[in-house]
Short mmCIF file of C-alpha atoms in Angstrom, two decimals:
data_model
loop_
_atom_site.label_atom_id
_atom_site.label_comp_id
_atom_site.label_asym_id
_atom_site.label_seq_id
_atom_site.Cartn_x
_atom_site.Cartn_y
_atom_site.Cartn_z
CA MET A 5 0.17 0.40 0.20
CA GLU A 6 0.95 3.79 -1.43
CA LYS A 7 0.99 5.55 1.81
CA VAL A 8 1.11 9.71 1.81
CA ALA A 9 0.60 12.10 4.41
CA GLY A 10 -2.00 15.38 4.81
CA LEU A 11 -0.71 18.52 6.97
CA ASP A 12 -2.97 21.05 7.99
CA VAL A 13 -1.63 23.72 9.56
CA GLY A 14 -1.80 25.93 12.36
CA VAL A 15 0.12 28.52 13.78
CA LYS A 16 0.79 26.71 16.77
CA HIS A 17 -0.44 22.69 16.85
CA SER A 18 -0.82 20.90 13.26
CA THR A 19 -2.92 17.78 12.68
CA LEU A 20 -1.47 15.27 9.55
CA CYS A 21 -3.46 12.08 8.28
CA VAL A 22 -1.59 9.50 6.74
CA VAL A 23 -3.57 7.74 3.64
CA GLY A 24 -2.92 4.94 1.74
CA ARG A 25 -4.72 3.81 -1.21
CA ASP A 26 -4.41 0.40 -2.26
CA GLY A 27 -5.42 0.47 -5.83
CA ARG A 28 -8.07 2.31 -6.33
CA SER A 29 -9.56 2.49 -2.86
CA ILE A 30 -8.35 4.81 -0.36
CA LYS A 31 -8.79 4.96 3.41
CA THR A 32 -7.03 6.49 6.60
CA VAL A 33 -4.45 4.54 8.14
CA CYS A 34 -4.09 7.14 11.45
CA ARG A 35 -3.71 10.12 12.34
CA HIS A 36 -1.12 13.38 14.88
CA ARG A 37 -1.68 16.25 15.81
CA THR A 38 1.55 17.90 17.35
CA THR A 39 3.39 20.64 17.73
CA THR A 40 3.85 23.09 13.76
CA GLU A 41 7.84 22.13 14.07
CA PRO A 42 9.62 20.71 11.42
CA LEU A 43 11.38 18.37 13.97
CA ALA A 44 8.32 17.12 15.50
CA ILE A 45 6.28 16.67 12.05
CA GLY A 46 9.00 15.68 10.16
CA GLU A 47 10.35 13.04 13.02
CA TRP A 48 6.72 11.16 13.17
CA LEU A 49 6.16 10.49 9.19
CA VAL A 50 9.21 8.85 8.92
CA ALA A 51 8.58 6.97 11.79
CA GLN A 52 5.67 6.32 10.07
CA GLY A 53 7.51 4.89 6.30
CA VAL A 54 5.88 8.20 5.08
CA GLY A 55 7.91 10.11 2.11
CA GLN A 56 5.40 12.46 0.67
CA VAL A 57 3.30 15.18 2.82
CA GLY A 58 0.96 17.72 1.33
CA LEU A 59 0.24 20.51 2.44
CA GLU A 60 -2.30 23.88 1.54
CA ALA A 61 -0.40 27.33 0.92
CA GLY A 62 -0.41 29.85 3.32
CA ALA A 63 1.57 31.98 5.45
CA GLN A 64 3.78 29.36 7.31
CA SER A 65 4.36 26.98 3.62
CA ALA A 66 7.70 27.43 2.16
CA TRP A 67 9.22 27.88 5.31
CA LEU A 68 7.72 24.15 6.33
CA ALA A 69 7.98 22.47 2.90
CA ARG A 70 12.53 23.97 3.33
CA GLU A 71 12.95 22.48 6.27
CA LEU A 72 10.92 19.25 5.52
CA GLU A 73 12.69 18.70 2.76
CA LYS A 74 16.20 19.44 4.43
CA ARG A 75 14.64 16.15 6.38
CA GLY A 76 14.40 13.67 3.10
CA LEU A 77 11.35 14.14 2.42
CA GLU A 78 9.18 14.97 -0.93
CA VAL A 79 6.63 18.66 -0.44
CA THR A 80 3.67 19.57 -2.34
CA VAL A 81 2.92 23.05 -1.79
CA MET A 82 -1.38 22.37 -3.24
CA GLU A 83 -2.96 25.60 -4.25
CA THR A 84 -5.31 26.68 -2.01
CA ARG A 85 -8.72 27.54 -3.63
CA ARG A 86 -8.66 24.33 -5.31
CA GLN A 87 -7.93 22.42 -2.66
CA HIS A 88 -10.73 24.34 -0.96
CA ALA A 89 -12.99 23.51 -4.05
CA PHE A 90 -11.97 19.44 -3.53
CA GLY A 91 -13.60 19.57 0.01
CA SER A 92 -17.02 22.16 -0.44
CA TYR A 93 -19.44 19.33 -0.77
CA SER A 94 -19.73 19.00 3.03
CA LYS A 95 -20.66 21.42 5.64
CA ILE A 96 -18.51 20.24 8.30
CA LYS A 97 -14.91 21.41 8.61
CA THR A 98 -12.63 20.74 10.96
CA ASP A 99 -8.80 20.08 11.19
CA ASP A 100 -8.99 16.37 10.93
CA ARG A 101 -11.09 16.34 7.92
CA ASP A 102 -8.69 18.60 6.35
CA ALA A 103 -5.80 17.38 7.11
CA ARG A 104 -8.00 13.87 5.47
CA LEU A 105 -8.94 16.06 2.16
CA ILE A 106 -5.22 16.98 1.64
CA GLY A 107 -4.08 13.47 2.50
CA GLU A 108 -6.80 12.37 -0.68
CA ALA A 109 -5.97 15.47 -2.58
CA LEU A 110 -2.42 14.10 -3.15
CA ALA A 111 -3.79 10.53 -3.14
CA THR A 112 -5.28 11.21 -6.49
CA GLY A 113 -3.30 14.05 -7.89
CA LEU A 114 -5.85 16.53 -8.07
CA TYR A 115 -4.42 19.07 -6.70
CA SER A 116 -2.86 22.11 -7.86
CA ARG A 117 0.85 22.43 -7.30
CA VAL A 118 2.24 25.63 -6.12
CA HIS A 119 6.32 27.06 -6.69
CA VAL A 120 8.15 27.62 -3.67
CA ARG A 121 9.84 30.36 -3.23
CA SER A 122 13.09 30.11 -2.59
CA ALA A 123 14.65 31.78 0.66
CA TRP A 124 16.15 35.02 -1.33
CA SER A 125 13.48 35.93 -3.34
CA GLN A 126 10.61 35.89 0.12
CA GLU A 127 13.58 37.76 1.40
CA VAL A 128 13.06 40.27 -1.12
CA ARG A 129 9.92 40.21 -1.71
CA ALA A 130 9.64 41.01 2.53
CA LEU A 131 12.21 44.36 1.28
CA LEU A 132 9.48 45.71 -0.83
CA GLY A 133 6.53 45.32 0.56
CA ALA A 134 7.91 46.80 3.51
CA ARG A 135 9.84 49.79 1.15
CA LEU A 136 5.70 49.90 -0.31
CA GLN A 137 4.15 49.78 3.45
CA LEU A 138 6.46 52.85 4.54
CA LYS A 139 6.18 54.96 2.13
CA ARG A 140 2.69 55.00 2.87
CA GLN A 141 3.46 55.96 5.99
CA VAL A 142 5.23 58.82 4.55
CA GLN A 143 2.47 59.66 2.65
CA GLN A 144 -0.34 59.90 4.95
CA SER A 145 1.83 61.64 7.68
CA ARG A 146 2.44 64.21 4.95
CA GLN A 147 -1.43 64.42 3.95
CA PHE A 148 -2.81 64.49 7.13
CA VAL A 149 -0.12 67.76 8.11
CA ARG A 150 -0.59 69.31 4.45
CA GLY A 151 -5.02 69.04 5.66
CA GLN A 152 -4.62 70.54 9.27
CA LEU A 153 -2.71 73.49 7.81
CA ARG A 154 -5.34 73.95 5.62
CA ALA A 155 -8.28 74.43 8.18
CA ILE A 156 -6.57 77.05 9.90
CA GLY A 157 -5.73 78.64 6.81
CA ILE A 158 -1.99 78.00 5.61
CA GLU A 159 -1.95 77.19 1.70
CA LEU A 160 1.69 75.34 0.95
CA GLY A 161 1.22 74.84 -2.84
CA ARG A 162 2.41 72.24 -5.15
CA VAL A 163 5.90 71.41 -3.15
CA SER A 164 7.16 68.45 -2.21
CA GLY A 165 10.02 66.60 -1.05
CA LYS A 166 12.94 68.66 0.78
CA LYS A 167 11.29 72.03 0.03
CA TRP A 168 7.86 71.09 1.07
CA LEU A 169 9.32 69.80 4.48
CA SER A 170 11.48 72.59 5.33
CA ALA A 171 8.41 75.46 3.48
CA THR A 172 5.77 73.11 6.81
CA GLU A 173 8.25 73.02 9.74
CA ALA A 174 8.60 77.15 8.92
CA ALA A 175 4.71 77.08 8.98
CA VAL A 176 4.60 74.59 11.92
CA ALA A 177 7.01 76.33 14.33
CA GLU A 178 5.78 80.14 12.88
CA ARG A 179 1.98 78.49 14.43
CA GLY A 180 3.35 77.09 18.17
CA GLY A 181 0.99 75.54 20.68
CA ILE A 182 -1.06 72.34 21.15
CA LEU A 183 -1.62 72.33 16.72
CA GLY A 184 2.04 72.85 16.86
CA LEU A 185 3.33 70.70 18.80
CA THR A 186 1.00 67.87 17.69
CA LEU A 187 2.44 68.77 13.82
CA GLY A 188 6.13 68.82 14.90
CA ALA A 189 5.70 64.91 16.34
CA VAL A 190 3.85 63.97 12.74
CA LEU A 191 6.79 65.42 11.06
CA SER A 192 10.15 64.23 13.65
CA SER A 193 8.07 60.92 12.72
CA CYS A 194 7.62 61.36 8.59
CA LYS A 195 11.77 62.18 8.67
CA ALA A 196 11.88 59.40 10.46
CA LEU A 197 10.98 56.89 7.99
CA ALA A 198 12.16 58.65 5.40
CA GLU A 199 15.65 58.62 6.52
CA GLN A 200 14.18 53.95 6.20
CA VAL A 201 12.78 54.33 3.02
CA GLY A 202 16.59 55.30 1.93
CA LEU A 203 18.06 52.44 4.02
CA LEU A 204 15.73 49.97 1.90
CA ASP A 205 16.79 52.04 -1.58
CA LYS A 206 20.46 51.40 -1.03
CA GLU A 207 19.73 47.71 -0.04
CA ILE A 208 17.96 47.46 -3.15
CA ARG A 209 20.63 49.35 -5.34
CA ARG A 210 22.77 46.99 -3.63
CA LEU A 211 21.05 44.19 -4.69
CA VAL A 212 20.64 44.55 -8.02
CA ARG A 213 23.91 45.33 -8.51
CA GLN A 214 25.02 41.78 -7.74
CA ASP A 215 21.84 40.28 -9.53
CA ALA A 216 22.60 39.63 -13.28
CA ALA A 217 19.57 38.60 -14.50
CA CYS A 218 18.03 41.90 -12.57
CA ARG A 219 20.79 43.64 -15.22
CA ARG A 220 19.30 42.19 -18.37
CA MET A 221 16.20 43.04 -17.70
CA MET A 222 16.69 47.25 -16.79
CA THR A 223 18.16 46.83 -20.60
CA ALA A 224 14.53 47.00 -21.30
CA PRO A 225 12.41 49.51 -22.63
CA GLY A 226 11.07 51.21 -18.94
CA ALA A 227 12.13 48.92 -17.22
CA GLY A 228 13.99 49.95 -13.45
CA LEU A 229 15.94 48.24 -10.12
CA TYR A 230 12.36 48.09 -8.31
CA SER A 231 10.48 46.49 -11.38
CA SER A 232 13.52 44.51 -12.44
CA LEU A 233 13.76 43.17 -8.58
CA ALA A 234 10.36 42.75 -8.47
CA LEU A 235 9.62 40.74 -10.90
CA ARG A 236 12.85 38.84 -10.12
CA ALA A 237 11.24 37.81 -6.64
CA SER A 238 8.27 36.75 -7.67
CA LEU A 239 9.00 34.87 -10.44
CA ASP A 240 12.10 32.95 -8.31
CA ASP A 241 13.62 31.32 -11.40
CA ALA A 242 13.09 31.69 -15.07
CA GLU A 243 12.76 27.64 -16.08
CA ARG A 244 9.56 27.89 -14.02
CA PHE A 245 7.75 28.94 -17.84
CA GLN A 246 8.79 27.34 -20.85
CA ARG A 247 7.64 29.50 -22.94
CA SER A 248 7.46 33.99 -21.69
CA ALA A 249 4.18 34.11 -23.00
CA GLU A 250 3.19 32.54 -20.14
CA VAL A 251 4.54 34.73 -17.73
CA GLY A 252 1.01 37.29 -18.45
CA PRO A 253 -1.67 35.07 -16.70
CA TYR A 254 0.87 34.19 -13.94
CA LEU A 255 0.76 37.67 -13.21
CA GLY A 256 -2.85 38.52 -13.72
CA LEU A 257 -2.23 40.09 -17.68
CA THR A 258 -4.32 38.89 -19.07
CA PRO A 259 -9.02 39.10 -19.66
CA ALA A 260 -11.74 37.56 -17.48
CA ARG A 261 -13.44 35.14 -19.48
CA TRP A 262 -16.89 33.52 -18.42
CA GLN A 263 -18.16 30.89 -20.99
CA SER A 264 -21.44 29.20 -21.02
CA GLY A 265 -23.48 27.85 -23.85
CA GLU A 266 -23.86 31.15 -25.69
CA MET A 267 -22.83 33.52 -23.31
CA ASP A 268 -18.98 34.27 -23.94
CA ARG A 269 -18.21 37.53 -21.47
CA ARG A 270 -14.55 38.93 -21.25
CA GLY A 271 -14.10 41.53 -18.13
CA GLY A 272 -10.98 43.08 -16.54
CA ILE A 273 -7.72 41.57 -15.78
CA THR A 274 -7.74 38.60 -13.55
CA LYS A 275 -5.63 40.36 -11.70
CA GLN A 276 -4.07 36.98 -9.98
CA GLY A 277 -0.37 36.75 -8.20
CA ASP A 278 2.08 39.60 -7.24
CA GLY A 279 0.23 43.04 -7.05
CA LEU A 280 3.64 44.83 -6.00
CA VAL A 281 4.61 43.46 -9.34
CA ARG A 282 1.76 44.39 -11.55
CA ALA A 283 2.46 47.88 -10.29
CA TYR A 284 5.98 48.26 -10.94
CA LEU A 285 5.21 46.91 -14.33
CA TYR A 286 2.81 49.95 -14.70
CA GLU A 287 4.77 52.81 -13.94
CA ALA A 288 7.57 50.52 -16.32
CA ALA A 289 4.78 51.13 -18.61
CA VAL A 290 3.73 54.68 -18.38
CA SER A 291 8.08 55.92 -17.85
CA LEU A 292 7.89 54.12 -21.17
CA LEU A 293 5.59 55.82 -22.82
CA GLU A 294 5.06 59.16 -21.17
CA ARG A 295 8.93 60.22 -20.14
CA GLN A 296 10.74 57.64 -22.13
CA LYS A 297 12.04 59.58 -25.78
CA ARG A 298 13.98 56.86 -27.15
CA ASP A 299 12.33 55.46 -30.12
CA CYS A 300 11.94 51.21 -29.86
CA PRO A 301 8.51 49.11 -31.26
CA LEU A 302 7.27 48.24 -27.74
CA ARG A 303 6.52 52.35 -27.89
CA ARG A 304 5.43 52.63 -31.00
CA TRP A 305 2.37 50.16 -30.67
CA GLY A 306 1.45 51.70 -27.91
CA LEU A 307 1.34 54.69 -28.87
CA GLN A 308 -0.35 53.67 -31.60
CA GLN A 309 -2.93 51.49 -29.29
CA GLN A 310 -3.71 55.12 -26.85
CA ALA A 311 -6.06 56.00 -29.59
CA ARG A 312 -8.25 52.74 -29.96
CA LEU A 313 -8.16 51.96 -26.42
CA GLY A 314 -7.57 54.44 -24.33
CA LYS A 315 -4.43 55.58 -22.15
CA ARG A 316 -5.72 53.14 -19.51
CA ARG A 317 -5.36 49.92 -21.00
CA THR A 318 -3.11 50.89 -23.39
CA ARG A 319 -0.97 50.80 -20.31
CA VAL A 320 -2.55 47.65 -19.21
CA ALA A 321 -1.27 45.88 -22.77
CA VAL A 322 2.24 47.48 -22.23
CA VAL A 323 2.75 45.63 -18.95
CA ARG A 324 1.71 42.23 -20.34
CA LYS A 325 4.28 42.59 -23.49
CA LEU A 326 6.84 44.28 -21.17
CA ALA A 327 6.48 41.28 -18.43
CA VAL A 328 7.11 39.18 -21.46
CA LEU A 329 10.02 39.97 -22.49
CA MET A 330 11.67 41.10 -19.38
CA HIS A 331 11.35 37.06 -18.95
CA LYS A 332 12.43 36.46 -21.69
CA LEU A 333 16.02 39.02 -21.58
CA TRP A 334 16.29 36.53 -18.38
CA ARG A 335 16.34 33.38 -19.69
CA SER A 336 18.11 34.09 -22.89
CA GLY A 337 21.18 35.91 -20.73
CA GLN A 338 21.47 38.61 -23.67
CA PRO A 339 20.41 42.18 -23.12
CA PHE A 340 17.91 44.09 -25.01
CA ASP A 341 19.16 44.99 -28.02
CA TRP A 342 17.83 48.52 -29.35
CA LYS A 343 19.16 48.01 -32.88
CA ARG A 344 16.95 44.58 -33.61
CA GLY A 345 14.00 45.66 -32.21
CA MET A 346 11.28 43.94 -30.94
CA GLU A 347 8.87 43.37 -34.23
CA GLU A 348 9.69 39.08 -34.02
CA THR A 349 10.57 37.92 -31.36
CA GLN A 350 10.84 39.80 -27.95
CA ILE A 351 7.66 41.17 -27.47
CA HIS A 352 5.00 38.40 -29.07
#
């Protein structure tokens, strides 16, 4: 009898269920509940003679998968939505049942495998997410200060960066009182956050300089530090995609579709995958279409589509082509060739 295990992961404790497949029949062999520690989980599975374990994708799945693989186990991380649909026929939900269903899905092959990111990719994604979080906090602080000053008749005008900070500090110092103390505290936190953003930006520049794939992707028209590093961390391994055209659907950059009988509807993009990567690629597309002066086929194509599709839809279309192009450059090991252009192979 071939035995596999399903692992339902919890924050402190996890549930394991070993199922056996003998021909067409599947039956539960044993269950176990233990702490969410790779050592405890791995030792119990080895003691049961199980070499293959499945678990749903989640916050702890990448860490557990890497640690269990170090202990000689074959780990399969499953796509959560399909696994939920696999067990949605019943209104009963327990940890034991979830672990059993994961084991049955693994034994029958009724699952979609999820790529487990490398530790480097996960850390870089955390770095980019932290930078975005700090940038948002800085922006919120500035908007709060602007609003409070506008309420007492002080309008700073269209200034930004260090000029905005100098003008705001002067206005707050002149005001004094309770409001001056309040806004002074917000400005101090705003400056501290901006300093931390600068430190993260310095680390991002260092990572891009050291990574050959990022440097190659930056040769694409419109691509920059953040879009290249974000795409590199999200895809993790260029060989995951045999065709570069598969990158578009993976990042949620293809239209949604609902077809049944005579009905066939197409909607906006699916927006599956990493939203941060889409955001950085969208900025790259805007830069390509509106700020870049050097001519290239992708820019000409985008400008031609604007009259028919409008700016927003055209930018999204350029984002998809740019993601495909950057992945192609990554796999090929060659920088973008401005002289050859992209008509034949690079953007289609």
